[in-house]
XYZ file of C-alpha atoms in Angstrom:
641
model
C 20.434 39.812 -23.466
C 17.357 40.024 -25.647
C 15.467 42.486 -23.551
C 12.347 40.515 -22.637
C 11.974 42.578 -19.476
C 10.478 45.366 -21.631
C 11.860 48.102 -19.435
C 10.720 51.540 -20.417
C 13.011 53.561 -22.640
C 13.142 57.200 -23.514
C 10.886 58.021 -26.449
C 12.249 60.802 -28.612
C 10.220 63.235 -30.668
C 9.922 62.837 -34.385
C 11.923 65.288 -36.493
C 10.228 66.101 -39.781
C 11.938 64.740 -42.889
C 12.000 66.063 -46.379
C 10.394 64.005 -49.092
C 6.957 62.495 -48.857
C 8.122 58.920 -49.457
C 10.786 59.115 -46.784
C 8.350 60.831 -44.426
C 5.927 57.944 -44.731
C 8.632 55.396 -43.986
C 9.936 57.362 -41.050
C 6.457 57.824 -39.593
C 5.915 54.098 -39.822
C 9.270 53.408 -38.167
C 8.516 55.901 -35.387
C 5.271 54.130 -34.572
C 7.110 50.809 -34.524
C 9.794 52.290 -32.271
C 7.199 53.603 -29.836
C 5.790 50.073 -29.550
C 9.246 48.475 -29.128
C 9.085 46.876 -32.625
C 12.850 47.188 -32.963
C 13.277 44.583 -35.687
C 10.929 46.480 -37.998
C 12.474 49.794 -36.927
C 15.899 48.611 -38.010
C 14.650 47.420 -41.398
C 12.888 50.683 -42.180
C 15.452 53.115 -40.844
C 18.400 51.328 -42.453
C 16.725 51.489 -45.863
C 16.389 55.243 -45.428
C 19.930 55.639 -44.084
C 21.433 53.687 -47.015
C 19.963 56.297 -49.358
C 22.154 58.893 -47.654
C 19.593 60.423 -45.355
C 21.021 61.623 -42.025
C 19.061 62.500 -38.947
C 20.044 62.764 -35.305
C 16.685 61.306 -34.299
C 17.015 58.404 -36.744
C 20.568 57.554 -35.644
C 19.470 57.640 -32.002
C 16.650 55.226 -32.658
C 18.737 52.927 -34.833
C 21.460 52.830 -32.183
C 18.893 52.204 -29.444
C 17.152 49.480 -31.436
C 20.406 47.554 -31.647
C 21.459 48.473 -28.092
C 18.232 47.224 -26.504
C 18.625 43.985 -28.449
C 22.203 43.656 -27.148
C 23.658 43.867 -30.654
C 26.480 46.154 -29.626
C 28.239 46.015 -32.987
C 25.113 47.387 -34.695
C 24.654 49.916 -31.883
C 28.242 51.100 -32.279
C 27.764 51.597 -36.033
C 24.823 53.940 -35.615
C 26.057 55.696 -32.494
C 29.215 56.390 -34.532
C 27.001 58.155 -37.074
C 25.168 60.027 -34.332
C 28.329 61.369 -32.716
C 29.865 62.172 -36.113
C 27.127 64.790 -36.534
C 28.717 66.767 -33.653
C 25.354 67.878 -32.338
C 24.570 67.988 -28.602
C 22.989 64.757 -27.340
C 21.732 63.650 -23.947
C 24.415 62.267 -21.568
C 22.769 58.824 -21.612
C 23.906 58.394 -25.223
C 27.517 58.836 -24.141
C 27.055 55.988 -21.672
C 25.388 53.701 -24.237
C 28.053 54.549 -26.780
C 30.831 53.796 -24.286
C 29.208 50.469 -23.374
C 28.831 49.548 -27.042
C 32.429 50.475 -27.832
C 33.662 48.434 -24.883
C 31.630 45.437 -26.026
C 33.216 45.612 -29.470
C 36.743 45.744 -28.053
C 37.375 49.467 -28.523
C 38.449 49.979 -24.920
C 40.557 53.123 -25.352
C 37.834 54.929 -27.284
C 35.216 53.667 -24.820
C 37.179 55.187 -21.933
C 37.361 58.553 -23.709
C 33.609 58.562 -24.301
C 33.055 57.491 -20.689
C 35.108 60.439 -19.487
C 32.854 62.707 -21.569
C 29.841 61.100 -19.932
C 31.297 61.798 -16.481
C 31.833 65.462 -17.346
C 28.237 65.780 -18.494
C 26.710 63.759 -15.619
C 28.745 64.555 -12.541
C 26.141 63.201 -10.116
C 25.548 59.919 -11.946
C 26.655 56.953 -9.806
C 27.892 55.089 -12.891
C 30.500 57.763 -13.471
C 31.400 57.886 -9.793
C 31.894 54.107 -9.690
C 34.115 54.332 -12.754
C 36.220 57.095 -11.198
C 36.514 55.236 -7.895
C 37.772 52.096 -9.584
C 39.721 53.115 -12.682
C 41.717 49.886 -12.343
C 38.569 47.746 -12.439
C 40.062 45.530 -15.144
C 42.755 44.479 -12.654
C 40.068 43.345 -10.229
C 38.236 41.449 -12.967
C 41.502 39.774 -13.935
C 42.207 38.853 -10.299
C 38.717 37.342 -9.989
C 39.038 35.276 -13.167
C 40.250 31.702 -13.625
C 37.887 30.285 -11.003
C 35.448 28.353 -13.185
C 35.141 25.471 -15.579
C 32.359 26.334 -18.016
C 30.559 24.417 -20.744
C 27.389 24.498 -22.785
C 24.456 23.349 -20.650
C 23.331 20.925 -23.359
C 19.798 22.318 -23.618
C 20.285 25.240 -25.997
C 18.559 25.879 -29.314
C 19.212 28.292 -32.166
C 16.839 30.672 -30.420
C 17.098 32.491 -27.115
C 17.458 30.240 -24.037
C 18.034 31.849 -20.668
C 17.079 32.223 -16.997
C 17.526 28.937 -15.099
C 16.200 27.545 -11.854
C 17.204 24.144 -10.463
C 14.612 22.187 -8.514
C 14.256 18.488 -7.680
C 17.059 17.441 -10.082
C 15.468 19.337 -12.949
C 16.443 22.562 -14.624
C 13.712 25.042 -15.541
C 14.359 27.817 -18.042
C 12.919 30.154 -20.669
C 13.185 29.529 -24.386
C 12.030 31.130 -27.628
C 12.575 27.886 -29.557
C 10.205 26.962 -32.352
C 8.124 24.062 -31.117
C 6.526 23.433 -34.500
C 3.336 25.308 -33.689
C 2.485 27.326 -36.799
C 0.346 29.699 -34.735
C 3.241 30.652 -32.517
C 3.787 34.398 -32.659
C 6.971 36.382 -33.040
C 7.868 39.356 -30.917
C 8.601 42.551 -32.841
C 11.203 43.644 -30.254
C 13.549 40.762 -31.112
C 12.151 39.028 -34.178
C 11.996 35.766 -32.241
C 9.145 33.714 -30.870
C 7.756 34.624 -27.479
C 9.433 32.678 -24.683
C 7.799 29.880 -22.718
C 8.945 27.819 -19.746
C 10.727 24.539 -20.412
C 12.308 21.843 -18.262
C 14.949 19.161 -18.565
C 16.482 16.572 -16.283
C 19.908 17.762 -15.218
C 22.532 16.574 -17.740
C 19.960 14.687 -19.863
C 19.639 17.297 -22.601
C 16.055 16.206 -23.295
C 13.898 19.321 -23.181
C 10.143 19.437 -22.591
C 7.792 22.362 -22.658
C 5.886 22.742 -19.387
C 2.294 21.782 -20.012
C -0.716 23.629 -18.728
C -1.578 27.185 -17.887
C 1.893 28.350 -16.818
C 2.643 29.062 -20.471
C 0.621 31.526 -22.522
C 0.919 32.922 -26.049
C 3.135 35.715 -24.717
C 6.345 35.771 -22.663
C 7.019 33.621 -19.601
C 10.424 33.653 -17.952
C 12.573 33.190 -14.828
C 10.627 30.783 -12.566
C 11.433 30.472 -8.846
C 9.950 27.509 -6.939
C 9.403 27.138 -3.224
C 11.199 24.237 -1.572
C 8.017 22.151 -1.346
C 7.368 22.630 -5.061
C 3.820 23.831 -4.459
C 4.325 27.478 -5.404
C 6.126 29.109 -8.301
C 6.812 32.786 -8.899
C 7.553 33.765 -12.486
C 7.656 36.604 -15.006
C 4.952 36.941 -17.631
C 3.621 39.576 -19.976
C 0.659 41.251 -18.336
C -1.774 38.581 -19.514
C -4.152 36.354 -17.596
C -7.501 34.706 -18.356
C -7.215 35.743 -21.990
C -6.891 39.447 -21.197
C -3.922 41.736 -21.767
C -3.182 44.597 -19.402
C -1.741 47.718 -21.014
C -0.142 50.905 -19.774
C -1.199 54.378 -20.811
C 0.797 54.000 -24.047
C -1.067 50.789 -24.936
C 2.025 48.697 -24.214
C 1.799 45.333 -22.455
C 4.661 45.173 -19.955
C 5.731 42.272 -17.735
C 4.592 41.383 -14.236
C 5.405 38.966 -11.476
C 2.900 36.149 -11.246
C 2.336 33.340 -8.790
C 0.834 29.881 -9.333
C 0.150 26.932 -7.031
C 0.392 23.205 -7.722
C -2.824 21.389 -6.879
C -4.144 17.995 -8.040
C -1.037 17.434 -10.188
C -1.405 20.652 -12.170
C -0.565 24.320 -11.955
C -3.466 26.588 -11.169
C -4.491 29.862 -9.437
C -2.335 32.092 -11.627
C -2.471 35.586 -10.162
C -0.410 38.754 -10.473
C 1.294 39.733 -7.234
C -0.577 42.580 -5.520
C 2.243 45.137 -5.729
C 2.519 44.865 -9.530
C 0.970 47.342 -11.970
C 0.009 47.834 -15.609
C 2.218 50.932 -15.630
C 5.603 49.532 -14.622
C 7.521 46.289 -14.887
C 8.255 43.723 -12.215
C 10.374 40.746 -13.227
C 12.882 38.007 -12.388
C 11.854 36.777 -8.915
C 14.268 35.181 -6.455
C 13.415 33.752 -3.040
C 15.530 34.159 0.070
C 16.673 30.809 1.562
C 14.058 31.077 4.346
C 11.391 31.928 1.735
C 10.275 34.943 3.757
C 11.497 37.512 1.235
C 11.037 37.830 -2.512
C 13.649 39.751 -4.489
C 12.940 41.064 -7.986
C 13.806 43.796 -10.496
C 11.526 46.664 -11.403
C 11.262 50.178 -12.780
C 8.428 51.126 -10.433
C 8.202 54.696 -9.085
C 11.167 55.356 -6.817
C 13.587 53.408 -9.002
C 17.051 54.985 -9.154
C 17.863 53.873 -12.689
C 16.434 51.974 -15.641
C 15.641 49.050 -13.353
C 16.520 48.420 -9.712
C 16.540 45.409 -7.426
C 13.794 45.366 -4.802
C 12.671 43.069 -2.025
C 9.271 42.424 -0.489
C 8.366 40.435 2.612
C 6.123 37.387 2.241
C 3.738 37.182 5.168
C 3.333 33.983 7.165
C 0.115 33.086 5.367
C 2.028 33.004 2.063
C -0.761 34.937 0.406
C -0.114 38.535 1.399
C 2.951 40.729 1.119
C 4.587 43.775 2.605
C 5.518 46.887 0.658
C 8.369 46.652 -1.872
C 11.668 48.078 -0.623
C 14.384 49.356 -2.950
C 17.754 47.825 -1.973
C 19.252 51.287 -2.352
C 22.206 53.019 -3.930
C 24.761 50.572 -2.509
C 23.689 48.152 -5.259
C 21.455 50.075 -7.685
C 22.731 52.605 -10.234
C 21.228 54.809 -12.931
C 21.689 51.829 -15.241
C 20.017 48.448 -15.146
C 20.262 46.039 -12.202
C 18.393 42.788 -12.733
C 18.230 38.990 -12.225
C 18.925 38.780 -8.468
C 19.793 35.447 -6.842
C 20.213 34.939 -3.079
C 22.270 32.242 -1.324
C 22.221 30.995 2.251
C 25.673 32.552 2.662
C 24.069 36.035 2.599
C 25.314 36.633 -0.917
C 23.361 38.336 -3.660
C 24.311 37.694 -7.269
C 22.909 40.083 -9.863
C 23.583 41.549 -13.286
C 24.278 45.199 -13.986
C 25.315 47.452 -16.839
C 25.825 50.387 -14.479
C 29.120 49.254 -12.940
C 32.613 49.093 -14.426
C 32.693 45.804 -16.320
C 33.555 44.150 -19.602
C 30.548 45.502 -21.500
C 26.809 44.921 -21.595
C 25.471 43.212 -18.492
C 28.076 41.709 -16.165
C 27.443 39.394 -13.211
C 28.375 40.748 -9.770
C 28.178 39.416 -6.236
C 27.714 41.364 -3.016
C 27.162 40.672 0.660
C 23.691 41.176 2.124
C 24.133 42.895 5.485
C 21.713 42.592 8.410
C 20.609 46.206 7.908
C 19.514 45.438 4.343
C 22.390 47.142 2.545
C 24.655 45.408 0.058
C 28.417 45.666 0.540
C 31.654 44.260 -0.912
C 30.317 44.115 -4.474
C 32.703 42.429 -6.910
C 32.687 41.427 -10.559
C 32.764 37.598 -10.663
C 35.420 37.617 -13.380
C 35.995 37.052 -17.081
C 35.205 33.316 -17.021
C 31.508 34.162 -16.692
C 31.502 37.745 -17.934
C 32.196 38.825 -21.501
C 31.893 41.950 -23.654
C 28.261 40.927 -24.266
C 25.365 40.378 -21.835
C 25.902 37.885 -19.002
C 23.068 37.355 -16.567
C 20.731 34.994 -14.676
C 23.518 33.509 -12.524
C 22.472 30.796 -10.049
C 24.714 28.641 -7.875
C 24.417 25.819 -5.352
C 26.550 27.003 -2.394
C 27.426 23.402 -1.453
C 28.451 21.821 -4.759
C 29.501 25.207 -6.230
C 27.773 24.172 -9.445
C 25.412 26.476 -11.269
C 24.202 28.087 -14.453
C 24.275 31.457 -16.131
C 22.983 32.886 -19.405
C 24.848 34.882 -22.020
C 24.770 36.035 -25.623
C 28.560 35.837 -25.782
C 30.207 34.810 -29.040
C 30.298 31.091 -29.824
C 26.810 30.215 -28.634
C 24.091 28.423 -30.560
C 21.394 31.073 -30.281
C 20.941 34.707 -29.402
C 21.098 33.752 -25.703
C 22.483 30.488 -24.373
C 22.629 28.742 -21.028
C 26.003 27.652 -19.659
C 26.722 25.379 -16.733
C 29.735 25.830 -14.515
C 31.739 24.529 -11.597
C 33.306 27.181 -9.390
C 36.700 25.733 -8.479
C 37.720 28.592 -6.197
C 35.451 30.837 -4.146
C 35.600 34.543 -4.711
C 37.282 35.923 -1.643
C 39.257 39.096 -1.784
C 41.759 38.654 1.050
C 44.635 40.914 1.944
C 47.508 40.432 4.337
C 47.684 43.258 6.859
C 51.122 43.444 8.427
C 53.591 45.817 9.971
C 56.525 46.208 12.317
C 56.162 47.440 15.913
C 58.953 49.804 16.918
C 60.025 52.236 19.637
C 58.958 55.670 18.357
C 61.997 57.361 19.855
C 64.807 54.945 18.965
C 63.335 52.914 16.078
C 64.259 49.687 17.893
C 61.936 46.798 17.025
C 59.567 45.604 19.743
C 59.026 41.835 19.645
C 56.314 40.221 21.799
C 54.009 43.209 21.468
C 50.312 42.419 21.659
C 48.388 43.382 18.510
C 44.575 43.342 18.411
C 42.430 43.700 15.288
C 38.980 45.303 15.657
C 36.102 45.681 13.222
C 33.158 47.807 14.398
C 34.387 47.547 18.027
C 34.450 43.736 17.823
C 37.714 41.857 18.317
C 38.435 39.927 15.109
C 41.916 38.630 15.862
C 44.846 38.907 18.279
C 48.510 38.115 17.771
C 51.994 38.737 19.217
C 54.718 40.374 17.141
C 57.529 37.970 16.264
C 61.273 38.290 16.844
C 61.511 40.855 14.052
C 58.695 42.909 15.604
C 56.323 41.935 12.762
C 52.626 41.044 13.018
C 50.295 39.557 10.373
C 46.504 39.437 9.968
C 44.364 38.117 7.093
C 41.719 40.767 6.383
C 38.917 41.341 3.882
C 39.312 43.746 0.995
C 37.620 47.121 1.193
C 36.904 47.011 4.931
C 37.921 49.397 7.698
C 39.722 48.064 10.779
C 41.243 49.392 13.992
C 44.625 47.977 15.013
C 45.790 48.319 18.605
C 49.387 47.717 19.704
C 50.321 47.182 23.376
C 53.670 46.662 25.047
C 54.704 46.815 28.683
C 56.256 50.182 29.581
C 54.887 51.694 26.359
C 51.734 53.697 25.748
C 49.029 51.720 23.946
C 48.403 53.010 20.435
C 45.502 52.445 18.076
C 45.341 53.192 14.341
C 42.560 52.982 11.736
C 43.212 51.440 8.338
C 41.034 50.943 5.239
C 42.062 47.890 3.214
C 42.423 48.063 -0.573
C 39.868 46.520 -2.911
C 42.165 43.986 -4.575
C 43.894 40.893 -3.226
C 47.352 41.868 -2.002
C 49.157 43.273 1.018
C 48.651 46.321 3.236
C 51.481 47.616 5.409
C 50.721 49.339 8.727
C 53.819 49.941 10.884
C 53.140 51.128 14.438
C 55.606 53.166 16.505
C 54.952 53.153 20.276
C 55.892 55.896 22.694
C 57.482 54.990 26.008
C 55.029 55.236 28.893
C 55.550 58.565 30.617
C 52.547 58.483 32.867
C 52.715 57.056 36.372
C 49.539 57.525 38.307
C 48.548 57.580 41.945
C 45.357 58.091 43.907
C 43.750 61.388 42.897
C 45.195 61.398 39.377
C 43.076 61.402 36.217
C 43.694 58.094 34.437
C 42.274 59.551 31.235
C 45.202 61.957 30.921
C 47.589 59.027 30.516
C 45.813 58.164 27.266
C 45.099 61.743 26.235
C 41.381 61.065 26.712
C 39.901 64.521 27.012
C 36.320 63.531 26.432
C 34.184 60.445 25.933
C 32.240 61.364 22.820
C 28.486 61.101 22.548
C 26.070 62.155 19.818
C 24.460 65.552 20.338
C 22.136 65.552 23.357
C 22.478 61.765 23.724
C 24.199 59.379 26.112
C 24.753 56.334 23.878
C 28.378 55.221 23.640
C 29.748 56.103 20.194
C 32.402 54.110 18.322
C 35.155 56.597 19.188
C 34.108 56.507 22.836
C 34.199 52.714 22.974
C 37.723 52.673 21.573
C 38.895 55.044 24.330
C 37.008 53.135 27.010
C 38.782 49.967 25.882
C 42.002 51.593 27.110
C 40.488 52.332 30.523
C 39.090 48.793 30.617
C 42.521 47.309 29.932
C 44.113 49.235 32.834
C 41.322 48.168 35.207
C 41.749 44.534 34.161
C 45.505 44.733 34.742
C 45.042 46.486 38.094
C 42.220 44.584 39.835
C 42.316 46.757 42.997
C 42.065 50.058 41.154
C 38.843 52.052 41.635
C 37.618 55.031 39.630
C 35.367 58.039 40.120
C 34.037 58.900 36.643
C 33.068 62.515 36.194
C 31.358 64.059 33.178
C 31.343 67.808 32.454
C 29.636 70.061 29.912
C 30.112 73.617 28.742
C 27.782 76.413 29.847
C 25.521 76.372 26.792
C 22.004 75.083 27.566
C 20.502 75.478 31.038
C 22.253 74.462 34.260
C 19.572 71.848 34.980
C 19.720 70.385 31.483
C 23.533 70.155 31.500
C 23.606 68.495 34.912
C 21.074 65.834 33.848
C 22.809 65.173 30.497
C 26.273 64.857 32.039
C 24.922 62.566 34.757
C 23.376 60.267 32.145
C 26.668 60.214 30.291
C 28.665 59.358 33.417
C 26.264 56.506 34.201
C 26.388 55.310 30.582
C 30.192 55.168 30.819
C 30.012 53.193 34.075
C 27.440 50.796 32.629
C 29.672 50.157 29.605
C 32.591 49.176 31.857
C 30.351 46.959 34.001
C 28.937 45.310 30.902
C 32.506 44.532 29.865
C 33.444 42.799 33.106
C 34.327 45.413 35.739
C 32.527 44.910 39.054
C 30.211 47.736 40.068
C 31.863 48.335 43.455
C 35.017 49.552 41.692
C 33.197 52.376 39.959
C 31.245 55.448 40.917
C 30.428 58.558 38.982
C 28.454 61.713 38.620
C 27.632 64.403 36.101
C 28.654 67.918 37.111
C 27.180 69.757 34.150
C 28.673 73.260 33.960
C 29.460 73.490 37.696
C 33.233 72.978 37.339
C 34.289 75.040 34.322
C 38.052 75.194 33.726
C 37.846 78.740 32.324
C 35.558 81.760 32.544
C 33.188 80.651 29.745
C 30.046 80.863 31.834
C 26.618 82.064 30.759
C 26.735 85.294 28.777
C 30.501 85.187 28.143
C 31.537 85.225 24.480
C 33.929 82.284 23.990
C 35.454 80.412 21.069
C 34.500 76.850 20.241
C 37.899 75.645 21.490
C 37.299 77.359 24.840
C 33.899 75.696 25.170
C 35.477 72.373 24.177
C 37.915 72.613 27.089
C 34.950 72.511 29.457
C 33.372 69.470 27.779
C 35.505 66.763 29.356
C 35.502 63.369 31.014
C 37.629 62.507 34.051
C 38.615 59.116 35.445
C 39.862 59.964 38.927
C 41.696 57.145 40.683
C 40.249 56.623 44.171
C 42.114 53.433 45.123
C 45.084 51.350 43.875
């Protein structure tokens, strides 16, 4: 992608050169580099390099100039020269070199360089993601073959990218030459500045948006509200004829907003959380239009650019504070071009995750707590060794657009339209055989229950061969409970693999050895020594709920059974404190059972604190942790059958 986002890069110090003529050229190139004039940098530095001059600083800047323009072949050439010097370089150059090599098809060499990067940057999430998913190409292959893709019919020989579909029209950015001789070229890319254009869907007839939305600098990535009266968009820091600059005299990009009044766009204003000193770009609205997502390198960013969100207040004119979506989605690399669907999906582009090279498009699930989970590469139909980005999709028709500078396009960036013929769902088959743990005999007609986060997701009965089956989602953790009359209920935890396939979980049940009567502790039948709570708290934890489910099942199957629930602590803390804490825990346990359907008259309970220790570990006695643990216990005494 031609890097119109103008994200800040590392500026390297100038190394003095021999020869006055070469010094002058290099000084000029350094100034151009510091102002992102990469096209001029390349011209000057390459002239010097062709005369045999070698410099670590020059090779870095040449490689970067190509890299930030997404010319990975040129980047590879000069990073090759840099690494051939065998001088120590910053770890980031290993990552850029690996990405460039991958984009030019040198996968084996790219992997070797990536391994060097991991050794030099052990805490970098990009290396950790690579190590966690060394078979990422298998996942990409499994996710491919789901699209029909074609040219969108609106491309020029210049850069065209960043689409938004509204009211049967497609809006996008373009650097095309409109015939205006005063139109200016951008020294970063050598192309004209981008403006906003529109076209009827499938017509191919492109028109430049008239009015104040377009300026003489960059505009990009519009996002309209559903009523069409508000648009958020990216623009160079320029409004009312004035440019805003950072401390280095560079004009970055900001998020702007405009409203449609009296048949024209007006009231162009920068959003209040933007700044002259960092970038904000590529807005995307949530389906309810209460949240704006965007990319930025503002203070607090984890990498080169992160994805953020900000709440839009009910008046539509004020905003909350930007919130970084966090390390579940953002890396030390670049995350950008978010797009949100009403299926709680977030599509985005990243060069910080294992992919095919450059920016790849990924999709993740937006959870209620704001984190992003189940992130997957959308596959090689959309993604390529180059930059692939600005993915948008209609969740109903499954039609959409994305942008790419992949080989075969008309310009430096092109817009492609697609039809997703198969949704991206990583599904596994979880199965296993239920057997007698002692004899190995299969146990048909066993009840198998699937839980996720304490919630029942599915229930089945094992077939004649003792086998059960569940469809499950890749990468998730589940609890599987097996029950059979005259056998002890057993529950296992399983984490599903990240690729479509099968997971085997056999379960061997022990014969029930526990027969209870009035006065017995029901918990001992299930080896429940303690209902676990967080330190000094009485909220039911996940592990506790799983054990209480076993008690609940017995009570449901024995409707006349009554229990006296007793909670005990060790002797640490005061007697009064322990008695109060254990009493709260006993009542919390009772309330959980009542909430899950057991009538209150079948239950009573009390906290005994440290009053009924099972050993001599009282105050002042030196005991081991295991001895103290023996005193921290829960009892479920049967009072009626």
